[in-house]
Amino acid sequence: MILRTIALVCLLSLAHLLAQSQNPLLAEANVTPRETYGISRLRAALSVAPNKPAAGVRVIVGQRSSKLFAKHPKLAAFEPGQSEAFVLKRVGNDYLVVGSDASGVLYGSLELARRIKAERGLPSQLDVRDHPQFVLPGPCIGMQKTEI
């Protein structure tokens, strides 16, 4: 009985390690639907990329306030009131997708997924910071002036 238990624990540990090596994505457990969608697109891009991440590579996704970024204290904070902003950065074996809010996480995840598809894997260098230039979304621009 004890040998069976030990064997089961070993198999489960091996399966967990194998799953981690195939899925290097880390995110908080309690994410918003916007973050969930972005993470799912990022996971899909990683799964079909011909060049798989090397062992030990992690893709950490979340808002700047997340505890996941505690090991990266040099990561700059966003300006107060800056919404929908994101940072994509490679620090050693960690690829960071940091959003100022849930929308920032979504847009950062989608941008990294786009780059993974274009480069057929995780980019070797990554240091991107982006945010919307305008407060109003694009579809609202035509509504501002009703006559010329």
Short mmCIF file of C-alpha atoms in Angstrom, two decimals, residues 14-137:
data_model
loop_
_atom_site.label_atom_id
_atom_site.label_comp_id
_atom_site.label_asym_id
_atom_site.label_seq_id
_atom_site.Cartn_x
_atom_site.Cartn_y
_atom_site.Cartn_z
CA LEU A 14 6.20 14.01 -12.93
CA ALA A 15 2.92 14.90 -14.66
CA HIS A 16 2.92 18.29 -12.92
CA LEU A 17 6.51 19.00 -14.02
CA LEU A 18 5.71 17.93 -17.57
CA ALA A 19 2.63 20.16 -17.65
CA GLN A 20 4.66 23.11 -16.37
CA SER A 21 7.32 22.66 -19.03
CA GLN A 22 4.65 22.61 -21.74
CA ASN A 23 2.67 25.50 -20.28
CA PRO A 24 4.99 28.19 -18.95
CA LEU A 25 2.12 30.66 -18.41
CA LEU A 26 1.61 32.03 -14.89
CA ALA A 27 -1.35 34.19 -13.88
CA GLU A 28 -3.35 34.97 -10.76
CA ALA A 29 -6.25 32.63 -10.00
CA ASN A 30 -8.83 35.43 -9.71
CA VAL A 31 -8.64 37.24 -13.05
CA THR A 32 -11.31 39.24 -14.83
CA PRO A 33 -13.01 38.05 -18.04
CA ARG A 34 -10.88 40.50 -20.06
CA GLU A 35 -7.69 39.05 -18.60
CA THR A 36 -8.98 35.50 -19.09
CA TYR A 37 -9.59 36.15 -22.78
CA GLY A 38 -6.13 37.66 -23.29
CA ILE A 39 -4.47 34.80 -21.44
CA SER A 40 -6.39 32.24 -23.52
CA ARG A 41 -5.19 33.90 -26.76
CA LEU A 42 -1.63 33.94 -25.43
CA ARG A 43 -1.88 30.27 -24.42
CA ALA A 44 -3.22 29.39 -27.89
CA ALA A 45 -0.36 31.26 -29.61
CA LEU A 46 2.20 29.43 -27.46
CA SER A 47 0.62 26.03 -28.14
CA VAL A 48 0.80 26.36 -31.95
CA ALA A 49 4.18 28.10 -32.16
CA PRO A 50 6.74 25.83 -33.85
CA ASN A 51 9.54 27.04 -31.56
CA LYS A 52 8.50 25.96 -28.06
CA PRO A 53 9.84 27.81 -25.00
CA ALA A 54 12.95 26.30 -23.43
CA ALA A 55 12.79 24.63 -20.05
CA GLY A 56 12.65 27.17 -17.25
CA VAL A 57 11.07 29.92 -19.35
CA ARG A 58 8.00 31.51 -17.79
CA VAL A 59 5.42 33.93 -19.17
CA ILE A 60 4.01 35.91 -16.23
CA VAL A 61 0.76 37.75 -16.91
CA GLY A 62 -1.09 40.15 -14.63
CA GLN A 63 -1.72 43.63 -13.35
CA ARG A 64 1.22 45.58 -11.91
CA SER A 65 -0.14 45.17 -8.39
CA SER A 66 0.02 41.35 -8.66
CA LYS A 67 2.23 39.41 -6.26
CA LEU A 68 3.57 37.54 -9.29
CA PHE A 69 5.83 40.51 -10.04
CA ALA A 70 7.35 40.66 -6.53
CA LYS A 71 10.62 39.18 -7.86
CA HIS A 72 10.89 42.06 -10.33
CA PRO A 73 11.15 45.18 -8.13
CA LYS A 74 12.83 47.22 -10.88
CA LEU A 75 9.70 47.00 -13.00
CA ALA A 76 8.49 50.58 -13.38
CA ALA A 77 5.08 51.59 -12.11
CA PHE A 78 2.50 53.12 -14.41
CA GLU A 79 1.68 56.81 -14.18
CA PRO A 80 -1.35 57.57 -11.98
CA GLY A 81 -4.59 57.39 -13.93
CA GLN A 82 -2.96 55.66 -16.90
CA SER A 83 -5.49 53.07 -18.01
CA GLU A 84 -5.25 50.34 -20.65
CA ALA A 85 -1.43 50.57 -20.61
CA PHE A 86 0.88 47.58 -20.73
CA VAL A 87 4.54 46.59 -20.59
CA LEU A 88 6.06 43.57 -22.32
CA LYS A 89 9.52 42.80 -21.03
CA ARG A 90 11.97 39.93 -20.96
CA VAL A 91 13.97 39.61 -17.75
CA GLY A 92 16.22 36.55 -17.91
CA ASN A 93 13.95 33.53 -18.43
CA ASP A 94 10.82 35.49 -17.50
CA TYR A 95 8.60 37.13 -20.09
CA LEU A 96 6.45 39.72 -18.32
CA VAL A 97 3.05 40.91 -19.51
CA VAL A 98 2.18 43.71 -17.11
CA GLY A 99 -1.01 45.74 -17.37
CA SER A 100 -2.02 48.91 -15.56
CA ASP A 101 -5.51 47.38 -15.31
CA ALA A 102 -7.50 44.45 -16.75
CA SER A 103 -7.67 46.11 -20.17
CA GLY A 104 -3.92 46.62 -20.16
CA VAL A 105 -3.41 42.92 -19.41
CA LEU A 106 -5.75 42.07 -22.30
CA TYR A 107 -3.98 44.34 -24.80
CA GLY A 108 -0.52 43.25 -23.61
CA SER A 109 -1.46 39.57 -23.93
CA LEU A 110 -2.84 40.11 -27.42
CA GLU A 111 0.29 42.00 -28.48
CA LEU A 112 2.61 39.26 -27.20
CA ALA A 113 0.43 36.62 -28.91
CA ARG A 114 0.77 38.57 -32.17
CA ARG A 115 4.55 38.70 -31.78
CA ILE A 116 4.72 34.97 -30.99
CA LYS A 117 2.83 34.20 -34.21
CA ALA A 118 5.03 36.55 -36.25
CA GLU A 119 8.31 35.20 -34.84
CA ARG A 120 7.09 31.59 -34.58
CA GLY A 121 7.93 31.55 -30.87
CA LEU A 122 8.77 33.83 -27.98
CA PRO A 123 10.91 36.76 -29.16
CA SER A 124 14.54 36.70 -28.04
CA GLN A 125 14.37 40.38 -27.06
CA LEU A 126 11.33 42.12 -25.65
CA ASP A 127 10.98 45.59 -24.16
CA VAL A 128 7.72 47.30 -25.14
CA ARG A 129 5.64 49.90 -23.32
CA ASP A 130 2.37 51.11 -24.81
CA HIS A 131 -0.82 52.94 -23.86
CA PRO A 132 -3.72 54.56 -25.71
CA GLN A 133 -3.05 57.99 -27.11
CA PHE A 134 -6.66 59.08 -26.72
CA VAL A 135 -9.17 58.59 -23.94
CA LEU A 136 -12.05 57.98 -26.35
CA PRO A 137 -12.09 54.69 -28.22
#
